[in-house]
CSV table of C-alpha atoms in Angstrom, one decimal:
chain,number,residue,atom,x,y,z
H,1,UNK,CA,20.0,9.0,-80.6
H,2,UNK,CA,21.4,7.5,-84.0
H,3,UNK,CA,22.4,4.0,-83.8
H,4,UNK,CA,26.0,5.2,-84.3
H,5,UNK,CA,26.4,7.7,-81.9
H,6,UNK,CA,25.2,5.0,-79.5
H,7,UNK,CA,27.4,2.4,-80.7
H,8,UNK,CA,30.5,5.3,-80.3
H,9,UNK,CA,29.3,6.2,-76.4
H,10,UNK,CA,29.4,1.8,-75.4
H,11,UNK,CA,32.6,2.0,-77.1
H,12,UNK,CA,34.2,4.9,-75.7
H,13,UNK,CA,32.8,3.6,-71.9
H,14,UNK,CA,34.0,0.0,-72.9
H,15,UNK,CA,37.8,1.9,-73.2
H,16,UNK,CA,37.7,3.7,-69.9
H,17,UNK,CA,36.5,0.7,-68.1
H,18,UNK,CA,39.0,-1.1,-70.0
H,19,UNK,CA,42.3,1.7,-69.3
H,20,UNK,CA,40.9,1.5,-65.6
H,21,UNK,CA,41.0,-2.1,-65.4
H,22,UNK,CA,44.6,-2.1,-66.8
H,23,UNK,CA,45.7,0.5,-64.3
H,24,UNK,CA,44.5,-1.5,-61.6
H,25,UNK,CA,46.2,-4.8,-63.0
H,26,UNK,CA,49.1,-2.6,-63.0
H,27,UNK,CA,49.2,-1.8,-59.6
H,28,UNK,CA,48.4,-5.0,-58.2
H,29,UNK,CA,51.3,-6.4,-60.5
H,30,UNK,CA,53.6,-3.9,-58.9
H,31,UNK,CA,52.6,-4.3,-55.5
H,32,UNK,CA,53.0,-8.2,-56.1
H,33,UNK,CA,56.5,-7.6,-57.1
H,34,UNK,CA,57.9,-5.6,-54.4
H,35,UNK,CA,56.0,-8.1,-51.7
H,36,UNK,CA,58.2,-11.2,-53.5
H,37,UNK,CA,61.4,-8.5,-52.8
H,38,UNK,CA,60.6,-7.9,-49.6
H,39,UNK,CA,60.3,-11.1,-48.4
H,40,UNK,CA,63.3,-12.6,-50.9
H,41,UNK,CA,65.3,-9.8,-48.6
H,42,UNK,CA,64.1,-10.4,-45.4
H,43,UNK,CA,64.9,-14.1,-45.7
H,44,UNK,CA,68.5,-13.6,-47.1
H,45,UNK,CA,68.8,-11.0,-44.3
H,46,UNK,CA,67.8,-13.8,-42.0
H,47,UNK,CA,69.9,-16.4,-42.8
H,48,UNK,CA,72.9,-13.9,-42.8
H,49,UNK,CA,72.1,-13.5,-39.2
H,50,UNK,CA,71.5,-17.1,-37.9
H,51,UNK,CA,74.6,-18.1,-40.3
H,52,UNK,CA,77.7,-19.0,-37.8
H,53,UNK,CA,80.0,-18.6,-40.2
H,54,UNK,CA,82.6,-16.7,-38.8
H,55,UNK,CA,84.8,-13.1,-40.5
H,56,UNK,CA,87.5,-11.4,-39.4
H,57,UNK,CA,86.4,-8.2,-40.8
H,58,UNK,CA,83.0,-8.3,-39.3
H,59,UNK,CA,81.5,-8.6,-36.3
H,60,UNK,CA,81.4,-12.6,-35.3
H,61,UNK,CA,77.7,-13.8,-34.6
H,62,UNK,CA,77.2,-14.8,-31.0
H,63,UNK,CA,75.8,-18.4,-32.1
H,64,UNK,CA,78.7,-20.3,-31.7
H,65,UNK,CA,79.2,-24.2,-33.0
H,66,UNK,CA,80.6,-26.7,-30.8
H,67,UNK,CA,83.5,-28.8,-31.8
H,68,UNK,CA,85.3,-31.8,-30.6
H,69,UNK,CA,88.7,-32.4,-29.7
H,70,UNK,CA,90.4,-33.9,-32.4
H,71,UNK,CA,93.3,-35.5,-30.2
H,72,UNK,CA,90.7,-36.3,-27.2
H,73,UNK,CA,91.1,-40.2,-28.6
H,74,UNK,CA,95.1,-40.6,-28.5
H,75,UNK,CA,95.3,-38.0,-24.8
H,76,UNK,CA,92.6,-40.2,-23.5
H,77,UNK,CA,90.3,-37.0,-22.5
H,78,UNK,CA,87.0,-38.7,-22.0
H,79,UNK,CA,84.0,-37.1,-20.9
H,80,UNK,CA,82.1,-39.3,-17.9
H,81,UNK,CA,80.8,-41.5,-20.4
H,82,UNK,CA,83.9,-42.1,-22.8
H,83,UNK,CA,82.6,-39.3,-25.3
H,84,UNK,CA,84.8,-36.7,-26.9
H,85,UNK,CA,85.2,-33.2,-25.3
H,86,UNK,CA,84.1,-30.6,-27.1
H,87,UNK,CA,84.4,-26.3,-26.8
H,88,UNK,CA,83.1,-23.1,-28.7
H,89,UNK,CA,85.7,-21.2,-30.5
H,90,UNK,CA,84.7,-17.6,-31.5
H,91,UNK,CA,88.1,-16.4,-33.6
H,92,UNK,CA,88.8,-12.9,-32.7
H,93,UNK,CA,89.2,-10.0,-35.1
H,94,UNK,CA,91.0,-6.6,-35.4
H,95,UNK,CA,92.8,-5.6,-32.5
H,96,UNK,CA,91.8,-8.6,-30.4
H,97,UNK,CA,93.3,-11.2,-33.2
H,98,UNK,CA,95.9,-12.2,-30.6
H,99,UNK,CA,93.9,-11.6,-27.7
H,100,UNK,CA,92.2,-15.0,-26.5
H,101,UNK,CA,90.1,-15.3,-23.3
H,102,UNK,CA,89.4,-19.0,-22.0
H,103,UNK,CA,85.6,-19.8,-20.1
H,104,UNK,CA,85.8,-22.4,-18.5
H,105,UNK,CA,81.9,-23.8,-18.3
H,106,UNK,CA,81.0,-24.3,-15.1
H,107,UNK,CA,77.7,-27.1,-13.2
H,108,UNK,CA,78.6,-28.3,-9.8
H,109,UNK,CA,80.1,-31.8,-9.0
H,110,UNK,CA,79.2,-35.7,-8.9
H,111,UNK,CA,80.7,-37.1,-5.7
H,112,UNK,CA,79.4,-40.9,-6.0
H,113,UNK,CA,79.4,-43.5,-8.5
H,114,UNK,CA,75.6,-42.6,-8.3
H,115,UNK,CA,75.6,-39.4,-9.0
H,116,UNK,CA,78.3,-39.5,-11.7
H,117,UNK,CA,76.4,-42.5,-13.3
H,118,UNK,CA,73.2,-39.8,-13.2
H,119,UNK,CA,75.2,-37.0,-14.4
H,120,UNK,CA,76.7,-39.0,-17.9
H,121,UNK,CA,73.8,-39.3,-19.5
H,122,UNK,CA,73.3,-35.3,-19.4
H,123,UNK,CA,75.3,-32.9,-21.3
H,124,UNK,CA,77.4,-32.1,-18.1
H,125,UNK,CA,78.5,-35.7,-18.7
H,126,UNK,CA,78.6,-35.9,-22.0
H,127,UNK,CA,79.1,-34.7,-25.6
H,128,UNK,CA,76.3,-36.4,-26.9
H,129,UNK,CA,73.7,-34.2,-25.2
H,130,UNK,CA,75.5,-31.1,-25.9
H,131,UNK,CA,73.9,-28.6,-27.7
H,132,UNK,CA,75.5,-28.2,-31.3
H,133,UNK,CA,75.6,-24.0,-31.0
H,134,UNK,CA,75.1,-21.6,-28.1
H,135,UNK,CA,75.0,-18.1,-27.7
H,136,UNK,CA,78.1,-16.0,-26.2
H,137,UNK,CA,76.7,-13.1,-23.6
H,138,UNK,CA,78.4,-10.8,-21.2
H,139,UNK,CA,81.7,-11.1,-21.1
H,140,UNK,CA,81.7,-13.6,-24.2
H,141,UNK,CA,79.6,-10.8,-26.3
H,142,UNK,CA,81.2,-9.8,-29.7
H,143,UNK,CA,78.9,-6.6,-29.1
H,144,UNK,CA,81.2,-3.4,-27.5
H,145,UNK,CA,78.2,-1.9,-26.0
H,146,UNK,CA,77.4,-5.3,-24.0
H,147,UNK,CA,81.2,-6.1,-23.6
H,148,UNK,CA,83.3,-3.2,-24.2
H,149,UNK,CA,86.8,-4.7,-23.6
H,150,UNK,CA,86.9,-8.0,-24.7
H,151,UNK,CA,84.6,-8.0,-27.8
H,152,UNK,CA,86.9,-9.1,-30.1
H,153,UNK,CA,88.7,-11.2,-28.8
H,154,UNK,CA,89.4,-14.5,-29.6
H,155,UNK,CA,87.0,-16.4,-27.2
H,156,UNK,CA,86.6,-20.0,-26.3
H,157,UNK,CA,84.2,-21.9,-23.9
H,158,UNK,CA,85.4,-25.2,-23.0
H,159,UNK,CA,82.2,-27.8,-22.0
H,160,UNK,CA,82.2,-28.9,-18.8
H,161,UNK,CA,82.0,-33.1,-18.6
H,162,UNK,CA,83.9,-34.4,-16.0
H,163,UNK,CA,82.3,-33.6,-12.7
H,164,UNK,CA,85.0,-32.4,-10.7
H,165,UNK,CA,86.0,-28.8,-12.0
H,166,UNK,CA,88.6,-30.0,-14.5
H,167,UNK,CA,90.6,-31.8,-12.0
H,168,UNK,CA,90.0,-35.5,-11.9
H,169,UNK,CA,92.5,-38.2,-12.9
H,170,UNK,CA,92.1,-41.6,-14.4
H,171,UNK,CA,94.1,-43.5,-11.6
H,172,UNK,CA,91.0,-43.1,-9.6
H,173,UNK,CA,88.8,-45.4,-12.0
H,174,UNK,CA,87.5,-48.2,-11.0
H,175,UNK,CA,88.0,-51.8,-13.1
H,176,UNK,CA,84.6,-52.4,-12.7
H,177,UNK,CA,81.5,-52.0,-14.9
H,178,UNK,CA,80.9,-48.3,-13.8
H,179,UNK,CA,81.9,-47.3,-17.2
H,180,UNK,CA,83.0,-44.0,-15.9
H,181,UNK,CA,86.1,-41.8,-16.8
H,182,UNK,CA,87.5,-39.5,-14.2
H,183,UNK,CA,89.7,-37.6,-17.0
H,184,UNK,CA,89.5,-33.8,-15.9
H,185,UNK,CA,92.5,-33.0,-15.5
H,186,UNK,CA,93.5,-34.8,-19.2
H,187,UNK,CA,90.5,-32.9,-20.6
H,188,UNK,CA,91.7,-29.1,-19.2
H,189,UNK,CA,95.3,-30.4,-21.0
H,190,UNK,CA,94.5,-31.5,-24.7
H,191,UNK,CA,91.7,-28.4,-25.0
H,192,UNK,CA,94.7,-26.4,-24.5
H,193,UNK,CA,96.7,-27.8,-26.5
H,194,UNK,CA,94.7,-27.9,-29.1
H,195,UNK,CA,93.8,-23.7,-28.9
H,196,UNK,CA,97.8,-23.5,-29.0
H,197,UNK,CA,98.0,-25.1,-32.6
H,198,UNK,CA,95.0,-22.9,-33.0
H,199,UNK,CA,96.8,-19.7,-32.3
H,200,UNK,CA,97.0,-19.3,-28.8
H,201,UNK,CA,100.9,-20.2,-28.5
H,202,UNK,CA,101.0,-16.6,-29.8
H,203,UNK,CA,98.8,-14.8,-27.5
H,204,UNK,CA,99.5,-11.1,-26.7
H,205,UNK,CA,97.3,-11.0,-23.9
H,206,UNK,CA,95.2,-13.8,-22.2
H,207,UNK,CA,92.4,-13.9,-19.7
H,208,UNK,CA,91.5,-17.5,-18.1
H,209,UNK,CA,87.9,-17.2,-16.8
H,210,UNK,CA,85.2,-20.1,-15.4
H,211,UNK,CA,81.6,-19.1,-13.5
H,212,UNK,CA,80.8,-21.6,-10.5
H,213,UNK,CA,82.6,-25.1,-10.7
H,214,UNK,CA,84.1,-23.6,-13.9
H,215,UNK,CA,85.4,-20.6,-11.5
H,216,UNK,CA,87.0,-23.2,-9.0
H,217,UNK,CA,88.5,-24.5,-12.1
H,218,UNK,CA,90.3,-21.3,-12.7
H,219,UNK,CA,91.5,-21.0,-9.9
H,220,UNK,CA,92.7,-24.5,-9.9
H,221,UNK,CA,94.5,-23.8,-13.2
H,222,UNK,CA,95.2,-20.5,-13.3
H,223,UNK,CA,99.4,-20.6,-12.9
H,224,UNK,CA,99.4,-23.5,-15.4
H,225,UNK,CA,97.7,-21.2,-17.8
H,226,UNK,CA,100.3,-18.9,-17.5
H,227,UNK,CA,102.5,-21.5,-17.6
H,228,UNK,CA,101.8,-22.5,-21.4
H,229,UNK,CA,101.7,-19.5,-22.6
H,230,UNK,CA,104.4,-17.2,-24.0
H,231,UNK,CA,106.4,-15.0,-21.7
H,232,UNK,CA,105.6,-11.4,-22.5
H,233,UNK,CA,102.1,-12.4,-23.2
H,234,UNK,CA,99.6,-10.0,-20.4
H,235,UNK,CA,98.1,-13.4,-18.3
H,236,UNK,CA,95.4,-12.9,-15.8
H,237,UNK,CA,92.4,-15.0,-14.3
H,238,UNK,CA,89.2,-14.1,-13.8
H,239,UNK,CA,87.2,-16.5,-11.2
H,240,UNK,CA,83.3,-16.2,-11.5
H,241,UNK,CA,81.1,-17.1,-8.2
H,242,UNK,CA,84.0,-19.7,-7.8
H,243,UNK,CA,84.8,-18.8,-4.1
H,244,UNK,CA,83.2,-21.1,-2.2
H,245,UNK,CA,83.4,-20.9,1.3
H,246,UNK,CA,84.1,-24.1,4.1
H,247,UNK,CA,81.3,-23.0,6.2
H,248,UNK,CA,79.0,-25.1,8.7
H,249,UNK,CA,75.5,-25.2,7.5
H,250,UNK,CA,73.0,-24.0,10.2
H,251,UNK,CA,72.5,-27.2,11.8
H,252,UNK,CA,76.2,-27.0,12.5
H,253,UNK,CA,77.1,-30.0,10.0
H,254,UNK,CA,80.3,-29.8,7.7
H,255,UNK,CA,78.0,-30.8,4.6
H,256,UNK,CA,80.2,-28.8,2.0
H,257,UNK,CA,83.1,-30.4,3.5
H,258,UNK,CA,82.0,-33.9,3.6
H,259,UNK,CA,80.3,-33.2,-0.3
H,260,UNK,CA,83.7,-31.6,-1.7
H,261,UNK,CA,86.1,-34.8,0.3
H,262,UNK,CA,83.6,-37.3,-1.5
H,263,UNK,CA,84.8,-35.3,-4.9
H,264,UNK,CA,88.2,-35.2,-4.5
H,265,UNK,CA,88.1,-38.7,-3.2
H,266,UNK,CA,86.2,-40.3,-5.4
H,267,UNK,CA,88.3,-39.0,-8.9
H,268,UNK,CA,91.4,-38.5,-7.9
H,269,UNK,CA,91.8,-34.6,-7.3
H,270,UNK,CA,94.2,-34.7,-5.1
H,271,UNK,CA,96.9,-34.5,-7.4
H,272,UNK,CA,95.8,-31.6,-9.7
H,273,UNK,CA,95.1,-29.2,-6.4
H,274,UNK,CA,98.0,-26.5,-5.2
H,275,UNK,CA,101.1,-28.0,-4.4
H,276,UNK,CA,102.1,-25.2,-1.8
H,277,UNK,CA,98.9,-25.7,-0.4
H,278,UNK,CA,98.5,-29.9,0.0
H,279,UNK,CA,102.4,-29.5,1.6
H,280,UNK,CA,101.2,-27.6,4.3
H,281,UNK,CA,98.2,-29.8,4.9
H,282,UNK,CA,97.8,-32.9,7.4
H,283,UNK,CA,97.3,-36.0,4.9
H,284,UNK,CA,94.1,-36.1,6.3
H,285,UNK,CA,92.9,-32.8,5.3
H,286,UNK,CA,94.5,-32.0,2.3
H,287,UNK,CA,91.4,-32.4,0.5
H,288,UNK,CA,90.9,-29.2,2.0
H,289,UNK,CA,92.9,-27.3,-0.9
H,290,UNK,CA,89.8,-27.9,-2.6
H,291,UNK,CA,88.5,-24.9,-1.0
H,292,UNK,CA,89.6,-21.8,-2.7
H,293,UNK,CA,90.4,-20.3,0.4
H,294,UNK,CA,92.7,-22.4,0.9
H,295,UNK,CA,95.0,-21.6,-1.7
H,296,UNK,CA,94.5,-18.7,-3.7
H,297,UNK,CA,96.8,-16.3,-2.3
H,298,UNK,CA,99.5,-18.8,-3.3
H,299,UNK,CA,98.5,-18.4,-6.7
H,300,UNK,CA,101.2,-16.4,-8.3
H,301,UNK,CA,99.3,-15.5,-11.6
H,302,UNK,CA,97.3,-12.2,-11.1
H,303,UNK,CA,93.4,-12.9,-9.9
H,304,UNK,CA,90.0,-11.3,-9.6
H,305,UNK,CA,87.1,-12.6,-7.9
H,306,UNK,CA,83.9,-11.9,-8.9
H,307,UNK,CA,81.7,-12.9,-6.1
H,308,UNK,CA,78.2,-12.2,-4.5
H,309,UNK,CA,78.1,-11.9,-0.5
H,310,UNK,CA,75.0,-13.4,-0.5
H,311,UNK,CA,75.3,-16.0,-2.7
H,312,UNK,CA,71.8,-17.6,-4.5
H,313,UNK,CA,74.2,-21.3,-4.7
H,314,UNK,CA,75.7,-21.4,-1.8
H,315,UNK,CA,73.4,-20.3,0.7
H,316,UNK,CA,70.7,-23.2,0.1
H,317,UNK,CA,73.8,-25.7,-0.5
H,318,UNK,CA,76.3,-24.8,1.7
H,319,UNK,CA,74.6,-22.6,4.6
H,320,UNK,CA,71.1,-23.6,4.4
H,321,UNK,CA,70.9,-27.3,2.4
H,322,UNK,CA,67.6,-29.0,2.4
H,323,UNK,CA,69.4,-31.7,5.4
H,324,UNK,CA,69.8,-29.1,8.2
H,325,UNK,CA,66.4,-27.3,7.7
H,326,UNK,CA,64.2,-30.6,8.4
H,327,UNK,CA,61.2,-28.3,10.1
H,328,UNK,CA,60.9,-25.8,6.6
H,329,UNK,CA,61.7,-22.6,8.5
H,330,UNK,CA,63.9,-21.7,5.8
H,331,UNK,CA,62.2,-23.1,2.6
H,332,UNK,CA,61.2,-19.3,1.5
H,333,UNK,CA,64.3,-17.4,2.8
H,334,UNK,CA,67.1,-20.0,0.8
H,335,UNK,CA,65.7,-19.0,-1.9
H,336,UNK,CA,65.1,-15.7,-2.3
H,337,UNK,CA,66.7,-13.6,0.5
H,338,UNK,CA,63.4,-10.8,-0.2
H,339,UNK,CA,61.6,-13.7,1.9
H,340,UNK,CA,64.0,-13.7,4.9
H,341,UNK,CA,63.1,-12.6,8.7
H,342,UNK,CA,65.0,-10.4,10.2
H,343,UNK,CA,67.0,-13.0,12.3
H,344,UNK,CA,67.5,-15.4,9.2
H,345,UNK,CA,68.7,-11.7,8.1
H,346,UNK,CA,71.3,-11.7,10.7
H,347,UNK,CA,72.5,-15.4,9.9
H,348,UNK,CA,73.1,-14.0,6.3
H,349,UNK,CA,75.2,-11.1,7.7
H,350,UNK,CA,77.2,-13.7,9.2
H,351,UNK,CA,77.7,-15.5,6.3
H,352,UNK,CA,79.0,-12.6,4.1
H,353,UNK,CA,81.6,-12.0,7.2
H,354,UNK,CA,83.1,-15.4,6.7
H,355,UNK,CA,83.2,-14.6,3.2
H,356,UNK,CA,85.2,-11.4,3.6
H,357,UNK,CA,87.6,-12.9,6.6
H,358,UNK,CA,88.4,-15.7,4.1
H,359,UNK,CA,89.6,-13.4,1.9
H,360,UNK,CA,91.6,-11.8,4.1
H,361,UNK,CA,94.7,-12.7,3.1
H,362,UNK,CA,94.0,-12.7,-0.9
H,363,UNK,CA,93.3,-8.3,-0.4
H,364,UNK,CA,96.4,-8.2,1.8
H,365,UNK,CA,98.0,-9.0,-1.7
H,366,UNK,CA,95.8,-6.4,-3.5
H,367,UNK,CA,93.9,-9.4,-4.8
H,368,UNK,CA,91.3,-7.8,-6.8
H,369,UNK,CA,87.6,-8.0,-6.1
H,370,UNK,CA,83.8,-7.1,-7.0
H,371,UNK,CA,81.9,-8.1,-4.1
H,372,UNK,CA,78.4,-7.2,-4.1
H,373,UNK,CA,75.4,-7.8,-2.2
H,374,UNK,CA,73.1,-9.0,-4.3
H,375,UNK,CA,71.3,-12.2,-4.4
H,376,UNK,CA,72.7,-13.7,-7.7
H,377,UNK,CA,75.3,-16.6,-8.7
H,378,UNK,CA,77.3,-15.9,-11.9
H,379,UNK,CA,77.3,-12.6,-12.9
H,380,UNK,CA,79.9,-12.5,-15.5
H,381,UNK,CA,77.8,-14.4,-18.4
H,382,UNK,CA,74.5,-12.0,-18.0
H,383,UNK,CA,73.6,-8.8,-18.5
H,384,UNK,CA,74.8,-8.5,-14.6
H,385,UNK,CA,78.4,-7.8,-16.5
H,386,UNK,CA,77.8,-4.4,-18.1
H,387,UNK,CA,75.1,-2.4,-19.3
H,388,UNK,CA,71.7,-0.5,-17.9
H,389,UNK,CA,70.9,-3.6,-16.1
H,390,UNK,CA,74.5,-4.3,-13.9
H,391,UNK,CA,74.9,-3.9,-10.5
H,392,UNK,CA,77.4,-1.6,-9.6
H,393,UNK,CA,79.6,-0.2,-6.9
H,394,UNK,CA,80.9,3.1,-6.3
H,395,UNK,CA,79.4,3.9,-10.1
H,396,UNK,CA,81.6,0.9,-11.5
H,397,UNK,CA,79.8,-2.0,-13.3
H,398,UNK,CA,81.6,-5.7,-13.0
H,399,UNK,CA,83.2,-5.2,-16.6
H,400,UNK,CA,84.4,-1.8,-15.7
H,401,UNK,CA,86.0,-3.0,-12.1
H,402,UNK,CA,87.7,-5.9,-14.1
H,403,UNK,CA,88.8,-3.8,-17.2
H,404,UNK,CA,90.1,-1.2,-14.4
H,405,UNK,CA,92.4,-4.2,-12.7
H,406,UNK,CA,93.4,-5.8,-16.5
H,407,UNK,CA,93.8,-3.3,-18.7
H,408,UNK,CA,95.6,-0.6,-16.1
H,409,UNK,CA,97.2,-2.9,-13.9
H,410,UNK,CA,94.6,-1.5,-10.7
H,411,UNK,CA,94.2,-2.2,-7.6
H,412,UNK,CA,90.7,-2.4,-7.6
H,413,UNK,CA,88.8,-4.0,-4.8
H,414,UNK,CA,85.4,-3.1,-4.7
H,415,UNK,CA,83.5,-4.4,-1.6
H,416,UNK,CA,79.7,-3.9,-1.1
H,417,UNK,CA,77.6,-2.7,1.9
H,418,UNK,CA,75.5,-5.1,3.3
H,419,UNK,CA,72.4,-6.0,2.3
H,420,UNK,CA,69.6,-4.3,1.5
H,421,UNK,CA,71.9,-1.5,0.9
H,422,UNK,CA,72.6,-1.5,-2.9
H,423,UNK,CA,69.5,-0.5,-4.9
H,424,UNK,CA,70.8,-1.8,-8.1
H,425,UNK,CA,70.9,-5.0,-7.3
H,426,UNK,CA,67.0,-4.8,-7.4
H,427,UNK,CA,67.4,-5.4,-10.8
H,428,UNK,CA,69.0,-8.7,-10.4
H,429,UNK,CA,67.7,-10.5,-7.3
């Protein structure tokens, strides 16, 4: 072979290896370039979803900010420990721009100095431990398919701080260096005031709602929510595992009784609780009214209850606390009724008839109701409300029973069989 045509042939292989090499550059430069877009997308995409800024022509994020009230220093609406108030305002959008439904958060009770003084230095006490954004599920959900009725609604969760279900008052401080603040009732009163200026004062319709102590607080305040708003404005409550019952506990001891006394005692509830109902009432027992029993058929404002028979609070608090079960017999079965003999069983059964004669007097006024029989406390912030997961009797999930009695002015009253009866309350309990 000349020395040219060899020279040509390491040339001509020096090219393809070269063209080749060039190709593959190319590729990998491409490839490169699409990864850095995909990743520069993904992260905007990201951010656009964890952003909490809200729109009124799309769908609100469910991460929700917490603000303080701005008038909590002039109203004196302290929490326990003297911090500013705070709540969680969604703004509604399209048809629900003058809709506005009010949670009311709720946490149980401090009936001591003790306890209160415990309870401050948590975010059930105070701001300062609050958590700066939260999520808004069930009934709070700006999804339809998760909340079908109230998705875009103007919704607002007001913290719970005070200890006593948005009911205490200040006369019952004591000048002494407790440091605490009994403000409750001042707290329920500038949080609404401030969602007036905010656009409530022109609500179309309204929905007042509270799960647990927050549900005893609707009920407490339902009429005066009706009372601030406008007149032709659609006002109904909606009280969330907020019935609790005056019921001995096993060992035949009054402790609910003697607990709830020692709250409205201790900040001053007496004043904030149903007029018709503390009238009525030896001066002795009108801590009683604390009970919703007590006084919610004298509530004027339309009510539902949404309310488990066998409920997963008050049966190791109120029927079965840890004080009247000293021997343990009960230490599986309080807490998860799947545990429970057949006599504790029984017990149970008894406890869901209270329930049901208590209310008694709320159907006789077409009250309306979602009573089930599973083993659950607050159903109305979970996927209990609506969905694949809910509970449901006679067909009718807890957002469709309550959408029913709202929406189409039904009498809807929907009573479970006992337990175990209801299979889809396996999915819950």
């Amino acid at each position: 072979m000349s020395s040219n045509l060899q020279t040509m042939l390491i040339n001509h292989h020096r090219t393809v290896r070269w063209r080749k090499w060039n190709r593959a550059v190319a590729v990998v430069s491409v490839f490169a370039v699409l990864l850095v877009l995909g990743l520069s997308l993904f992260l905007i995409l990201r951010n656009n979803t964890r952003r909490p800024a809200l729109s009124t022509s799309d769908t609100p994020s469910d991460l929700v900010p917490l603000t303080l009230l701005r008038n909590a220093n002039l109203t004196g609406a302290f929490c326990l420990d003297g911090s500013f108030p705070g709540y969680h305002f969604q703004k509604g959008f399209g048809s629900g721009s003058r809709n506005w439904l009010l949670h009311l958060q709720g946490g149980a009770w401090c009936n001591s100095i003790a306890s209160c003084s415990e309870r401050k230095a948590t975010n059930l006490g105070s701001s300062k431990y609050m958590e700066q954004e939260v999520n808004f599920p069930g009934i709070l959900s700006s999804d339809p398919s998760q909340n079908p009725d109230f998705f875009s609604w103007n919704k607002v969760v007001i913290r719970y701080c005070d200890g006593a279900s948005f009911a205490g008052r200040p006369e019952s401080e004591f000048d002494n260096s407790t440091q605490l603040f009994f403000r409750g009732q001042l707290i329920w009163e500038a949080a609404t005031d401030e969602l007036l200026s905010l656009g409530m004062s022109n609500a179309r319709q309204a929905l007042l709602t509270g799960c647990s102590a927050g549900g005893l607080a609707t009920l407490i305040h339902c009429d005066d929510f009706r009372d601030i708003l406008p007149k032709n404005a659609k006002v109904k409550c909606l009280s969330d595992a907020g019935f609790f019952l005056n019921e001995n506990d096993i060992a035949g001891n009054h402790t609910i009784e003697s607990f709830f006394h020692d709250v409205v005692e201790l900040q001053g509830v007496s004043k904030s609780l149903n007029k018709d109902c503390v009238a009525k009432k030896d001066p002795l027992k009108q801590n009683q009214c604390f009970f919703p029993q007590e006084f919610t058929s004298s509530i004027t404002t339309p009510v539902f209850l949404v309310n488990s028979a066998y409920d997963s609070w008050q049966i190791p608090n109120i029927l079965v606390p840890l004080s009247s079960d000293l021997g343990g017999d009960w230490s599986k079965c309080r807490l998860n009724i799947h545990s429970c003999s057949p006599r504790q069983i029984g017990i149970l059964q008894g406890f869901r008839n209270s329930l049901l004669k208590a209310l008694s007097d709320f159907l006789q006024i077409n009250g309306g109701v979602f009573i089930n029989s599973c083993f659950v406390h607050c159903q109305t912030l979970a996927e209990t409300w609506h969905g694949p997961a809910a509970p449901k009797i006679n067909n009718k999930s807890i957002a469709e029973s309550v959408g029913d009695w709202y929406f189409n002015d039904k009498i809807v009253q929907q009573i479970d069989c006992p337990y175990p009866c209801n299979p889809t309350c396996d999915r819950v309990s």
